[in-house]
Short mmCIF file of C-alpha atoms in Angstrom, two decimals:
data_model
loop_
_atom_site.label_atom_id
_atom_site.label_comp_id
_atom_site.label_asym_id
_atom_site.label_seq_id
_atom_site.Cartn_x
_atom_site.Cartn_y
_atom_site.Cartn_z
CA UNK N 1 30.22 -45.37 26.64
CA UNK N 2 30.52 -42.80 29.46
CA UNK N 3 31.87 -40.45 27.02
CA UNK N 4 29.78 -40.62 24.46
CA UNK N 5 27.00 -39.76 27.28
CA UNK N 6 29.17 -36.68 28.09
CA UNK N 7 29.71 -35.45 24.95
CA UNK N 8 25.95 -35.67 24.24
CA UNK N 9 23.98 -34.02 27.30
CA UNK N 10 20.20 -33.63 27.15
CA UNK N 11 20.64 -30.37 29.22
CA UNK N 12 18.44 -26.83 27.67
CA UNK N 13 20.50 -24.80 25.75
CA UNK N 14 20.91 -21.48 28.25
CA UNK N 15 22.91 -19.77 25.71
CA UNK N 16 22.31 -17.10 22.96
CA UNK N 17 23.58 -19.43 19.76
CA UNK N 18 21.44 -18.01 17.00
CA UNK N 19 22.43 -14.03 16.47
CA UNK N 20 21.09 -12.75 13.43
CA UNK N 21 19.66 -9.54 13.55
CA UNK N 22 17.67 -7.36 11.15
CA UNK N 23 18.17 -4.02 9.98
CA UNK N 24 14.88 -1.92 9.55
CA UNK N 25 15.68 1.06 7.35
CA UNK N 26 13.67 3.75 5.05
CA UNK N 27 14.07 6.22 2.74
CA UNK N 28 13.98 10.24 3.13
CA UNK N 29 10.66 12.13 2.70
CA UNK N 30 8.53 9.59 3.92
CA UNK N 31 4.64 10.10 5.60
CA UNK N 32 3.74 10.25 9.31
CA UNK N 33 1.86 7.24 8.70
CA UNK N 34 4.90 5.18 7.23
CA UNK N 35 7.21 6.20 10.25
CA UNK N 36 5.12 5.07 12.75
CA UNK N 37 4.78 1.59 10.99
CA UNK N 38 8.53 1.27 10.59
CA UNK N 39 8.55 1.93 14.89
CA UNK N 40 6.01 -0.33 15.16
CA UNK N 41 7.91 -3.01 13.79
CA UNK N 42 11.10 -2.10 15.42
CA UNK N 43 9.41 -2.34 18.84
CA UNK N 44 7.83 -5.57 17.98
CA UNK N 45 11.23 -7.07 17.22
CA UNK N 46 13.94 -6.50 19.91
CA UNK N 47 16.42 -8.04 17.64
CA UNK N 48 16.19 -5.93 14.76
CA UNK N 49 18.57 -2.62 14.38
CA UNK N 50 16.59 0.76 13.52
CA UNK N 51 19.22 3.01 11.40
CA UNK N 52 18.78 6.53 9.66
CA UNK N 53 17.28 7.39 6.27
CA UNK N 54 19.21 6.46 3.33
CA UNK N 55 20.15 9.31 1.05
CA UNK N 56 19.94 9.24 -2.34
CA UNK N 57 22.12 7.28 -4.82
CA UNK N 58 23.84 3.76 -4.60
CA UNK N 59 21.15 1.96 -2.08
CA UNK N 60 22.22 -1.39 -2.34
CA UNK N 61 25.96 -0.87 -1.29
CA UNK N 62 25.11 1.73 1.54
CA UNK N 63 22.59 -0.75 2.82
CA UNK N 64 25.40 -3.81 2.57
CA UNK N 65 27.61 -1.03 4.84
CA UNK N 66 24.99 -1.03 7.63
CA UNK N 67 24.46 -4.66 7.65
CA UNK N 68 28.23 -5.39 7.80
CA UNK N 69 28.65 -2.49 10.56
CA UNK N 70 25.06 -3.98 12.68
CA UNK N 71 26.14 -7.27 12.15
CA UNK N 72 22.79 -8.21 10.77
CA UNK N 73 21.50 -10.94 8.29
CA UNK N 74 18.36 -9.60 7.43
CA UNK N 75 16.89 -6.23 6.27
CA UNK N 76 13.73 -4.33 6.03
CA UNK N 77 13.92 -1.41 4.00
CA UNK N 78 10.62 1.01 3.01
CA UNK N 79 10.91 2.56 -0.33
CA UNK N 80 8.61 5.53 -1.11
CA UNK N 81 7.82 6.65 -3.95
CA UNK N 82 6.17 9.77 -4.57
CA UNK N 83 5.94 10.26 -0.64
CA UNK N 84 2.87 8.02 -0.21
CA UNK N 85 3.32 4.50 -2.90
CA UNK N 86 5.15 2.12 -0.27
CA UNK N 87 7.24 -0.53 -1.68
CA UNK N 88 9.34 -2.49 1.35
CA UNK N 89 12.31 -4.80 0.49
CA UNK N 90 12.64 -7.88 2.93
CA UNK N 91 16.25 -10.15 1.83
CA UNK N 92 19.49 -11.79 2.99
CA UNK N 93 22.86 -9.91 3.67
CA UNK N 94 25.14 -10.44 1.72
CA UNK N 95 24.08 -12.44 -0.62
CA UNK N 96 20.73 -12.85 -0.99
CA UNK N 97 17.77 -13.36 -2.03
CA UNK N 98 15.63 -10.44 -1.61
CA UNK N 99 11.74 -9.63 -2.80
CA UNK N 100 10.22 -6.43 -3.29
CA UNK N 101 7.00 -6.40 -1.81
CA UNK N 102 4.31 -3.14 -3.05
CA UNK N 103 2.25 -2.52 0.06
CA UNK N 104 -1.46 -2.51 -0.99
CA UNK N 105 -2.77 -1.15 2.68
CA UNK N 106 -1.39 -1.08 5.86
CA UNK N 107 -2.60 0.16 9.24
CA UNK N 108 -0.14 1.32 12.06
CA UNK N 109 -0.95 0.72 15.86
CA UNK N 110 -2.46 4.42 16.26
CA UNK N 111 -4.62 3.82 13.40
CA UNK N 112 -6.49 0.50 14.83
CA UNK N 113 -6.41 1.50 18.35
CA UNK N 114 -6.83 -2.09 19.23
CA UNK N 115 -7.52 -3.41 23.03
CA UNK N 116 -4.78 -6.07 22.82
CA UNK N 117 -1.26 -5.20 24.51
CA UNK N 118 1.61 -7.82 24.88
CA UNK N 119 4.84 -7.72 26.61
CA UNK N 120 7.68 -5.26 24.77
CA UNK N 121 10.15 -7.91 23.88
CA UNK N 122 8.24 -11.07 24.20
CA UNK N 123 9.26 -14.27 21.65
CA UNK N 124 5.95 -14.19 18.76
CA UNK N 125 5.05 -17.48 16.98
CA UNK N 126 4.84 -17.25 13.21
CA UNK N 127 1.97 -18.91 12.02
CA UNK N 128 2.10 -19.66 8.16
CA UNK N 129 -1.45 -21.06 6.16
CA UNK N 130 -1.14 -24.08 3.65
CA UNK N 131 -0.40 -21.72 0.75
CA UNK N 132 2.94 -20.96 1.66
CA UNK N 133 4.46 -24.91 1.02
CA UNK N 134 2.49 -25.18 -2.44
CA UNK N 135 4.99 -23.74 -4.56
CA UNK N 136 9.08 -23.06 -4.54
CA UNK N 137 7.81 -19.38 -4.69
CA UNK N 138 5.51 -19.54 -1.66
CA UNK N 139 8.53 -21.88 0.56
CA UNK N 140 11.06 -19.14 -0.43
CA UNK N 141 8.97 -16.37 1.24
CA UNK N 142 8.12 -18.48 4.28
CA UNK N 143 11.58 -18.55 4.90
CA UNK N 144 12.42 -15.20 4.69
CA UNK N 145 9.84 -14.45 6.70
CA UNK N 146 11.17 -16.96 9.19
CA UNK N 147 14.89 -15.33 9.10
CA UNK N 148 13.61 -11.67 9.74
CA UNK N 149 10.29 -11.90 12.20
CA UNK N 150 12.22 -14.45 14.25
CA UNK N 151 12.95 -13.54 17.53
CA UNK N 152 16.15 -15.74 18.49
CA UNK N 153 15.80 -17.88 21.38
CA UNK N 154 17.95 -16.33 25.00
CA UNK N 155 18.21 -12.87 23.11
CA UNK N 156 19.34 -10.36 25.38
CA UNK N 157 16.61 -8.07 24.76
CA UNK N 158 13.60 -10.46 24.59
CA UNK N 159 11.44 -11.73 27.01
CA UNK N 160 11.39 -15.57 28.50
CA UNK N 161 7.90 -15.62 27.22
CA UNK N 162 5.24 -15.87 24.32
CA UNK N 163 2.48 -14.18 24.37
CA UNK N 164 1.85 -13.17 20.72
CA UNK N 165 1.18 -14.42 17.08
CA UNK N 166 2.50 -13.09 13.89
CA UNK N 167 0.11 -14.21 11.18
CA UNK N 168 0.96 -14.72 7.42
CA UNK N 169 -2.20 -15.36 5.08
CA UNK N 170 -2.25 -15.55 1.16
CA UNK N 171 -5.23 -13.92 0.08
CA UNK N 172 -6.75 -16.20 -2.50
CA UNK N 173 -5.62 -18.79 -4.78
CA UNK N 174 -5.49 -15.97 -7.64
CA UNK N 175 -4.07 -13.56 -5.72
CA UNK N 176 -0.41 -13.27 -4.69
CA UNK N 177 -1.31 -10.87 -1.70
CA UNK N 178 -0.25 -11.41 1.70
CA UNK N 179 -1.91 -10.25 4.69
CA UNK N 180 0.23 -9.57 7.66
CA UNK N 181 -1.29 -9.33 10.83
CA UNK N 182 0.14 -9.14 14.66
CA UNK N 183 -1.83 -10.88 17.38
CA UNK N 184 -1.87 -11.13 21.17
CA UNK N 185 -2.10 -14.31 22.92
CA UNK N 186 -4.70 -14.34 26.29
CA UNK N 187 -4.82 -16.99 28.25
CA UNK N 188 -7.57 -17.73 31.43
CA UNK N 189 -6.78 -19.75 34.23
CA UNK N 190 -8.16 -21.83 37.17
CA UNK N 191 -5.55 -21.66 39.23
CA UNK N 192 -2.78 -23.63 37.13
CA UNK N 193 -4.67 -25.01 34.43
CA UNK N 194 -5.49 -22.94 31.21
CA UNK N 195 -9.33 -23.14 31.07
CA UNK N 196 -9.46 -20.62 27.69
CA UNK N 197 -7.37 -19.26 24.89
CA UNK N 198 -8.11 -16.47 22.40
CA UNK N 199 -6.38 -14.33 20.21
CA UNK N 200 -6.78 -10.28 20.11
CA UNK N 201 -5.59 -8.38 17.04
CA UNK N 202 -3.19 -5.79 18.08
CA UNK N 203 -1.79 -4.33 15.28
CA UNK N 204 0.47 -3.31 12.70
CA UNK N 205 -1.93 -4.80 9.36
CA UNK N 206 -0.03 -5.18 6.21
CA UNK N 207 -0.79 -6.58 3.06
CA UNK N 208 2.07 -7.33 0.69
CA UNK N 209 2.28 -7.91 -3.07
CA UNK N 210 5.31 -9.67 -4.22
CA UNK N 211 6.55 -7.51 -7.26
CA UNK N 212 10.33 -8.81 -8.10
CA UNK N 213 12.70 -11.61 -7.00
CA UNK N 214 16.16 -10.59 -7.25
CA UNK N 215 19.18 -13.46 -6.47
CA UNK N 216 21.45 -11.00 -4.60
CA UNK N 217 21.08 -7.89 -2.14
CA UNK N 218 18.48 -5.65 -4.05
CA UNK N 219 20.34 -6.43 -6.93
CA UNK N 220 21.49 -9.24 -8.91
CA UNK N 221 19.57 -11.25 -11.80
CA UNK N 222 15.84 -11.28 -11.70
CA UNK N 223 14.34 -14.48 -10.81
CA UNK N 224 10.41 -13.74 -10.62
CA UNK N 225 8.22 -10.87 -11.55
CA UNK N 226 4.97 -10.09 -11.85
CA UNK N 227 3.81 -9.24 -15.18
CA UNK N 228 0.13 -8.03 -13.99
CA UNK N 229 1.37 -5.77 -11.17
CA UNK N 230 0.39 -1.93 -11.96
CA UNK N 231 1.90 0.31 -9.61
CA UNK N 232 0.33 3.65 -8.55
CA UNK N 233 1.22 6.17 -11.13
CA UNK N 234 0.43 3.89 -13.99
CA UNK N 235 -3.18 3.62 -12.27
CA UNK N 236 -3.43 7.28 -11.68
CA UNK N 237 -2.28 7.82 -15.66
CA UNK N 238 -5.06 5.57 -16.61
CA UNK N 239 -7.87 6.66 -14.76
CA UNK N 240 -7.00 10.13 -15.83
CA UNK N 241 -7.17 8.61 -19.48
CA UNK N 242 -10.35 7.16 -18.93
CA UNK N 243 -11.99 10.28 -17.35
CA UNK N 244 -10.97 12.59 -20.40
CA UNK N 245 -12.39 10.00 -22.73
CA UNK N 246 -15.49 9.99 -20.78
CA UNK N 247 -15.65 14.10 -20.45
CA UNK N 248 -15.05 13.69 -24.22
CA UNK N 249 -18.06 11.22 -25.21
CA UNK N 250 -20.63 12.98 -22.53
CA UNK N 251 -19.61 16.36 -24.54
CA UNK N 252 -19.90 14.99 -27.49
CA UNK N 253 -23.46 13.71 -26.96
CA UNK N 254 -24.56 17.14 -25.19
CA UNK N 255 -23.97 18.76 -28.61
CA UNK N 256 -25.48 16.09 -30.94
CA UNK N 257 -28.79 16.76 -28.14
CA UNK N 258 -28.92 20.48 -28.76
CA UNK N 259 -28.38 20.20 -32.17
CA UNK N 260 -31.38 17.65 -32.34
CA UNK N 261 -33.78 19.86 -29.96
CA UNK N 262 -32.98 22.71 -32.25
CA UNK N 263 -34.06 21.24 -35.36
CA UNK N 264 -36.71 19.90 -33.36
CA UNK N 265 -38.26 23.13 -31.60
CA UNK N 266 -36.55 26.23 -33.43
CA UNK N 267 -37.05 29.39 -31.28
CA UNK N 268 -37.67 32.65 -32.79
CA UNK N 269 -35.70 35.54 -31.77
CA UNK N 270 -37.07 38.74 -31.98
CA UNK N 271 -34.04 40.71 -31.62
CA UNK N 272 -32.26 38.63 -34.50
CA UNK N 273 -33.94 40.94 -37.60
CA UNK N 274 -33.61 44.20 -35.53
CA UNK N 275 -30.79 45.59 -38.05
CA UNK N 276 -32.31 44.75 -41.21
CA UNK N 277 -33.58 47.26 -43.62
CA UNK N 278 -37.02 48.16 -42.88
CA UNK N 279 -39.62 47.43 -46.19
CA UNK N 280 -42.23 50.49 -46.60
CA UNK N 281 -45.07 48.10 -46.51
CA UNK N 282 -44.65 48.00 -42.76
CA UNK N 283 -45.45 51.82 -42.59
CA UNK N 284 -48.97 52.65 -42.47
CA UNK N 285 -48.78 56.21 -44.64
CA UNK N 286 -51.51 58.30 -46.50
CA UNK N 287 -50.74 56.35 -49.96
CA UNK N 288 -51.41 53.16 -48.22
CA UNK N 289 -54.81 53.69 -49.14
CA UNK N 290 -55.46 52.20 -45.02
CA UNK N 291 -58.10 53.78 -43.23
CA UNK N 292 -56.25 55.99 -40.47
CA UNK N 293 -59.08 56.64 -38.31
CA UNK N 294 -58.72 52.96 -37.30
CA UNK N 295 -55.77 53.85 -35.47
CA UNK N 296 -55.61 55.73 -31.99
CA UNK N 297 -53.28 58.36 -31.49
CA UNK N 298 -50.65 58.30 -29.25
CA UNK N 299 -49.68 60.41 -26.71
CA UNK N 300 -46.07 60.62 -25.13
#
């Protein structure tokens, strides 16, 4: 019985067991805007590995190198495309799954300028709504939310404290958006007792749309996709459709107006019958037979 004691203490575990990391990676020719949010979330998680932009060509293999040579289990990569449409990838090394997330809006830290400010390095608490345990789609991004925003416990480069919230929202029952938000936690106390807690945004502010579900490493069979997304270009391509059509119709209707007001109120040019052959009746002359001491001479 003594052993069994032994061999089962109720000691703390003082040790680092759990060390995954994450790799947080982009692509070249990104904005200002988009590497300051990709340092934002490398400073807000001290067990995540920050590596160089990705050139162009086989992305899924070169980002399957950097895992294996970081030793890391999960990835965040930001994909641009034309410079400003953000797409980021969040999945599993090495085999999967991984989602493809089109970022709607996001604010960096500069941008909000919030008041909050939490320890560098501190442990956050992922906070989750109802949503996400609805559906096998919903449970499948809690938990890879849960492998890459998780600080592990007795990391080397985190804090013995918690003192901040990551929050994960759905938007709306129609919606497949996720807001993303970072909190700070503030406590008050008398003396040793907490009297008051509150929250304080402190930024980054991200909101996510799932686009694609692949079973592998950014590649692999698709699982999930959504048929309603529209990404940027197609957008711009349609409003540009729409506003010709428009321009087309309001020119259209400017002519049929003129045309109307025309028939409606016909002006009379004077200068329109200047070159036409003049008639004789529009001389006054001797044969006339008109009286030409009604007229006044004129002097030039």
């Amino acid at each position: 019985m003594n052993n069994i004691d032994s061999a089962f203490t109720n000691e703390k575990e003082s040790r680092w067991m759990n060390k995954q990391r994450t790799l947080v990676v982009t692509t070249r020719n990104v904005s200002d805007r988009i590497k300051q949010l990709l340092v934002d979330l490398h400073e807000l998680l001290p067990h995540s590995k920050k590596e160089k932009k990705l050139e162009k060509g086989d992305i899924p293999n070169q980002i399957k190198d950097l895992c294996m040579t970081h030793s890391c289990r999960s990835f965040i990569y930001f994909e641009t495309h034309r410079k400003h449409d953000l797409y980021i990838w969040i999945g599993r090394f090495p085999n999967g799954p991984s989602i493809k997330y089109h970022v709607e809006n996001f604010h960096n830290t500069q941008d909000l300028k919030m008041q909050g400010n939490c320890i560098k390095g501190s442990r956050p608490v992922l906070s989750f709504d109802g949503s996400f345990t609805s559906d096998p789609f919903m449970e499948l991004q809690r938990e890879l939310f849960i492998h890459t925003f998780n600080v592990p416990k007795h990391h080397p480069k985190s804090m013995p404290c918690c003192d901040r919230v990551f929050s994960f929202v759905k938007e709306s029952e129609t919606s497949n958006n996720i807001w993303l938000r970072h909190f700070e936690i503030q406590y008050e106390k008398a003396g040793k007792e907490v009297v008051k807690n509150q929250i304080i945004e402190v930024g980054p502010r991200i909101v996510l749309t799932p686009v694609v579900v692949l079973d592998g490493c950014i590649q692999g069979t698709q699982l999930w996709k959504d048929e309603k997304f529209i990404n940027y270009h197609q957008k711009h391509l349609q409003k540009k459709r729409e506003n010709k059509l428009l321009k087309v119709k309001e020119d259209k209707r400017s002519k049929k107006k003129e045309k109307l007001m025309s028939k409606l109120n016909p002006e009379f040019d004077e200068v329109d019958n200047i070159f036409d052959e003049p008639n004789d009746e529009d001389f006054v002359t001797e044969e006339s037979g008109n009286n030409l001491d009604e007229f006044e001479e004129v002097k030039l």
